[in-house]
Amino acid sequence: DGGITQSPKYLFRKEGQNVTLSCEQNLNHDAMYWYRQDPGQGLRLIYYSQIVNDFQKGDIAEGYSVSREKKESFPLTVTSAQKNPTAFYLCASRGRRSSFGNTIYFGEGSWLTVV
Amino acid sequence: DAKTTQPTSMDCAEGRAANLPCNHSTISGNEYVYWYRQIHSQGPQYIIHGLKNNETNEMASLIITEDRKSSTLILPHATLRDTAVYYCIATLGGGADGLTFGKGTHLIIQP
């Protein structure tokens, strides 16, 4: 099936540790995104990448890092510098602009809990 | 992205049509109206989008007013599985920096 795969679904991290969340897409999409969602809140953009080997900070990039070495992969590292990392993390991707908009599709998300 | 306003929550009886309103009075001429929904602990699911004309797909219908300042998402025969948070987003189709999600409407389908 075509889509976006995030792993792991649930992850526990000790304070002071870095953790990497995986995001893979087989939709041949150029752009990929990472969002964070806190309980009862909307989505906030962490990082995005429009093309391989290039990425930009979103609204809440502090304490996070990303890489885009391959078109299909956009891993997110939550570093120990992120003060409140416990949240639901969503990866998304979008293909090239068409004549009728350009839809973003989401993965199923990863729950990160700091213990 | 233009600002959108949605009711915080709505109820609908199972089997009835669910009509979810959205105001986007500052939408620009080239911004699309997108609808997503999110079931608890899952990623947002794309439903439908439109620019000027009304749109329909297998999930829903989208009615956009002639002045484009508001729209309505219609789920024709709501089921319990349609209980979710529904997000209305006004955005350029192809903006590089993703979508801006508000808090959406929590739609509760009552049995």
Tab-separated table of N, CA and C in Angstrom, chain A residues 9-10 31 33 35 37 40-43 45 48 50 88 90 94 97-109 111, chain B residues 30 32 34 36 38 40-46 49-51 55 87 91-103:
chain	number	residue	atom	x	y	z
A	9	LYS	N	5.250	3.471	17.124
A	9	LYS	CA	3.975	4.090	17.466
A	9	LYS	C	4.035	4.676	18.885
A	10	TYR	N	4.681	3.957	19.789
A	10	TYR	CA	4.834	4.416	21.172
A	10	TYR	C	6.303	4.315	21.560
A	31	ALA	N	7.936	17.041	-0.737
A	31	ALA	CA	7.937	17.757	0.539
A	31	ALA	C	7.531	16.841	1.691
A	33	TYR	N	7.074	16.854	6.237
A	33	TYR	CA	6.838	17.738	7.378
A	33	TYR	C	6.820	16.944	8.680
A	35	TYR	N	5.133	17.567	12.551
A	35	TYR	CA	4.287	18.358	13.430
A	35	TYR	C	4.307	17.755	14.831
A	37	GLN	N	1.764	17.609	18.328
A	37	GLN	CA	0.424	17.879	18.839
A	37	GLN	C	0.370	17.539	20.332
A	40	GLY	N	-5.463	17.923	23.241
A	40	GLY	CA	-6.499	18.937	23.096
A	40	GLY	C	-6.104	20.146	22.278
A	41	GLN	N	-4.954	20.090	21.655
A	41	GLN	CA	-4.445	21.238	20.906
A	41	GLN	C	-4.349	20.912	19.418
A	42	GLY	N	-4.135	21.961	18.631
A	42	GLY	CA	-3.919	21.774	17.198
A	42	GLY	C	-2.484	21.340	16.921
A	43	LEU	N	-2.144	21.281	15.643
A	43	LEU	CA	-0.821	20.843	15.229
A	43	LEU	C	0.116	22.032	15.102
A	45	LEU	N	4.014	23.144	13.605
A	45	LEU	CA	5.039	22.705	12.666
A	45	LEU	C	6.415	22.776	13.302
A	48	TYR	N	10.283	21.289	8.130
A	48	TYR	CA	9.802	20.808	6.856
A	48	TYR	C	10.940	20.784	5.860
A	50	GLN	N	11.507	20.557	1.540
A	50	GLN	CA	10.895	20.589	0.213
A	50	GLN	C	11.635	19.709	-0.782
A	88	PHE	N	2.465	13.987	20.906
A	88	PHE	CA	2.128	13.158	19.747
A	88	PHE	C	2.793	13.804	18.540
A	90	LEU	N	3.586	13.908	14.429
A	90	LEU	CA	2.991	13.538	13.147
A	90	LEU	C	3.905	13.912	12.000
A	94	ARG	N	3.805	15.869	0.918
A	94	ARG	CA	2.998	16.475	-0.140
A	94	ARG	C	3.750	16.375	-1.451
A	97	ARG	N	2.842	20.538	-6.845
A	97	ARG	CA	1.616	21.297	-7.022
A	97	ARG	C	0.925	20.906	-8.318
A	98	SER	N	-0.370	20.716	-8.243
A	98	SER	CA	-1.149	20.393	-9.423
A	98	SER	C	-2.051	21.585	-9.737
A	99	SER	N	-2.906	21.412	-10.701
A	99	SER	CA	-3.818	22.496	-11.073
A	99	SER	C	-4.960	22.638	-10.083
A	100	PHE	N	-5.100	21.708	-9.167
A	100	PHE	CA	-6.177	21.745	-8.200
A	100	PHE	C	-5.629	21.514	-6.808
A	101	GLY	N	-4.783	22.437	-6.377
A	101	GLY	CA	-4.291	22.341	-5.022
A	101	GLY	C	-3.215	21.289	-4.863
A	102	ASN	N	-2.879	21.027	-3.638
A	102	ASN	CA	-1.741	20.167	-3.361
A	102	ASN	C	-1.933	19.598	-1.963
A	103	THR	N	-2.474	18.405	-1.896
A	103	THR	CA	-2.926	17.855	-0.617
A	103	THR	C	-1.769	17.305	0.201
A	104	ILE	N	-1.803	17.568	1.488
A	104	ILE	CA	-0.865	16.986	2.438
A	104	ILE	C	-1.492	15.734	3.034
A	105	TYR	N	-0.694	14.668	3.125
A	105	TYR	CA	-1.148	13.423	3.732
A	105	TYR	C	-0.309	13.128	4.966
A	106	PHE	N	-0.950	12.521	5.969
A	106	PHE	CA	-0.314	12.298	7.248
A	106	PHE	C	-0.084	10.823	7.546
A	107	GLY	N	0.954	10.575	8.351
A	107	GLY	CA	1.151	9.252	8.921
A	107	GLY	C	0.257	9.066	10.123
A	108	GLU	N	0.389	7.920	10.790
A	108	GLU	CA	-0.477	7.589	11.913
A	108	GLU	C	0.023	8.154	13.237
A	109	GLY	N	1.207	8.713	13.236
A	109	GLY	CA	1.703	9.377	14.439
A	109	GLY	C	2.529	8.488	15.356
A	111	TRP	N	3.680	8.396	19.548
A	111	TRP	CA	3.542	8.955	20.890
A	111	TRP	C	4.883	8.865	21.596
B	30	ASN	N	-6.943	32.897	-4.344
B	30	ASN	CA	-6.260	31.690	-4.763
B	30	ASN	C	-6.040	30.691	-3.626
B	32	TYR	N	-7.341	27.674	-1.241
B	32	TYR	CA	-8.281	26.569	-1.239
B	32	TYR	C	-8.844	26.379	0.168
B	34	TYR	N	-9.611	23.386	2.629
B	34	TYR	CA	-9.340	21.969	2.865
B	34	TYR	C	-10.053	21.530	4.146
B	36	TYR	N	-9.921	18.283	6.936
B	36	TYR	CA	-9.316	17.062	7.457
B	36	TYR	C	-10.112	16.652	8.696
B	38	GLN	N	-9.580	14.127	12.425
B	38	GLN	CA	-8.638	13.382	13.232
B	38	GLN	C	-9.396	12.611	14.298
B	40	HIS	N	-9.171	10.217	17.540
B	40	HIS	CA	-8.249	10.250	18.673
B	40	HIS	C	-7.071	9.302	18.469
B	41	SER	N	-5.863	9.853	18.681
B	41	SER	CA	-4.609	9.093	18.630
B	41	SER	C	-4.266	8.586	17.228
B	42	GLN	N	-4.830	9.226	16.209
B	42	GLN	CA	-4.466	8.885	14.836
B	42	GLN	C	-4.038	10.147	14.091
B	43	GLY	N	-3.403	9.967	12.953
B	43	GLY	CA	-3.030	11.115	12.141
B	43	GLY	C	-4.233	11.711	11.437
B	44	PRO	N	-4.207	12.997	11.126
B	44	PRO	CA	-5.314	13.611	10.388
B	44	PRO	C	-5.538	12.930	9.048
B	45	GLN	N	-6.790	12.791	8.695
B	45	GLN	CA	-7.184	12.159	7.435
B	45	GLN	C	-7.753	13.216	6.504
B	46	TYR	N	-7.238	13.283	5.306
B	46	TYR	CA	-7.758	14.204	4.307
B	46	TYR	C	-9.182	13.814	3.929
B	49	HIS	N	-11.293	18.974	-0.603
B	49	HIS	CA	-10.925	20.376	-0.711
B	49	HIS	C	-11.595	21.003	-1.925
B	50	GLY	N	-11.653	22.316	-1.936
B	50	GLY	CA	-12.291	23.027	-3.038
B	50	GLY	C	-11.766	24.437	-3.148
B	51	LEU	N	-12.034	25.056	-4.296
B	51	LEU	CA	-11.596	26.429	-4.517
B	51	LEU	C	-12.804	27.358	-4.630
B	55	GLU	N	-17.850	20.609	-4.174
B	55	GLU	CA	-17.162	19.380	-4.482
B	55	GLU	C	-17.803	18.220	-3.727
B	87	TYR	N	-11.153	19.613	10.958
B	87	TYR	CA	-10.404	20.838	10.764
B	87	TYR	C	-10.706	21.431	9.389
B	91	THR	N	-5.942	27.687	2.583
B	91	THR	CA	-4.511	27.719	2.294
B	91	THR	C	-4.253	27.768	0.798
B	92	LEU	N	-3.099	28.297	0.423
B	92	LEU	CA	-2.664	28.203	-0.960
B	92	LEU	C	-2.358	26.748	-1.276
B	93	GLY	N	-2.736	26.302	-2.453
B	93	GLY	CA	-2.462	24.923	-2.827
B	93	GLY	C	-1.031	24.776	-3.296
B	94	GLY	N	-0.141	24.480	-2.393
B	94	GLY	CA	1.248	24.342	-2.800
B	94	GLY	C	2.181	25.162	-1.956
B	95	GLY	N	1.646	25.750	-0.885
B	95	GLY	CA	2.505	26.484	0.027
B	95	GLY	C	3.550	25.551	0.625
B	96	ALA	N	4.789	26.005	0.708
B	96	ALA	CA	5.859	25.105	1.100
B	96	ALA	C	5.838	24.764	2.571
B	97	ASP	N	5.299	25.629	3.395
B	97	ASP	CA	5.471	25.448	4.834
B	97	ASP	C	4.301	24.767	5.510
B	98	GLY	N	3.655	23.871	4.819
B	98	GLY	CA	2.669	23.038	5.481
B	98	GLY	C	1.361	23.743	5.727
B	99	LEU	N	0.570	23.201	6.609
B	99	LEU	CA	-0.752	23.704	6.910
B	99	LEU	C	-0.805	24.230	8.332
B	100	THR	N	-1.696	25.200	8.548
B	100	THR	CA	-1.925	25.721	9.887
B	100	THR	C	-3.225	25.134	10.417
B	101	PHE	N	-3.117	24.335	11.461
B	101	PHE	CA	-4.291	23.701	12.045
B	101	PHE	C	-4.726	24.458	13.292
B	102	GLY	N	-6.020	24.781	13.361
B	102	GLY	CA	-6.584	25.341	14.580
B	102	GLY	C	-7.051	24.217	15.482
B	103	LYS	N	-8.077	24.482	16.283
B	103	LYS	CA	-8.569	23.464	17.205
B	103	LYS	C	-9.716	22.657	16.626
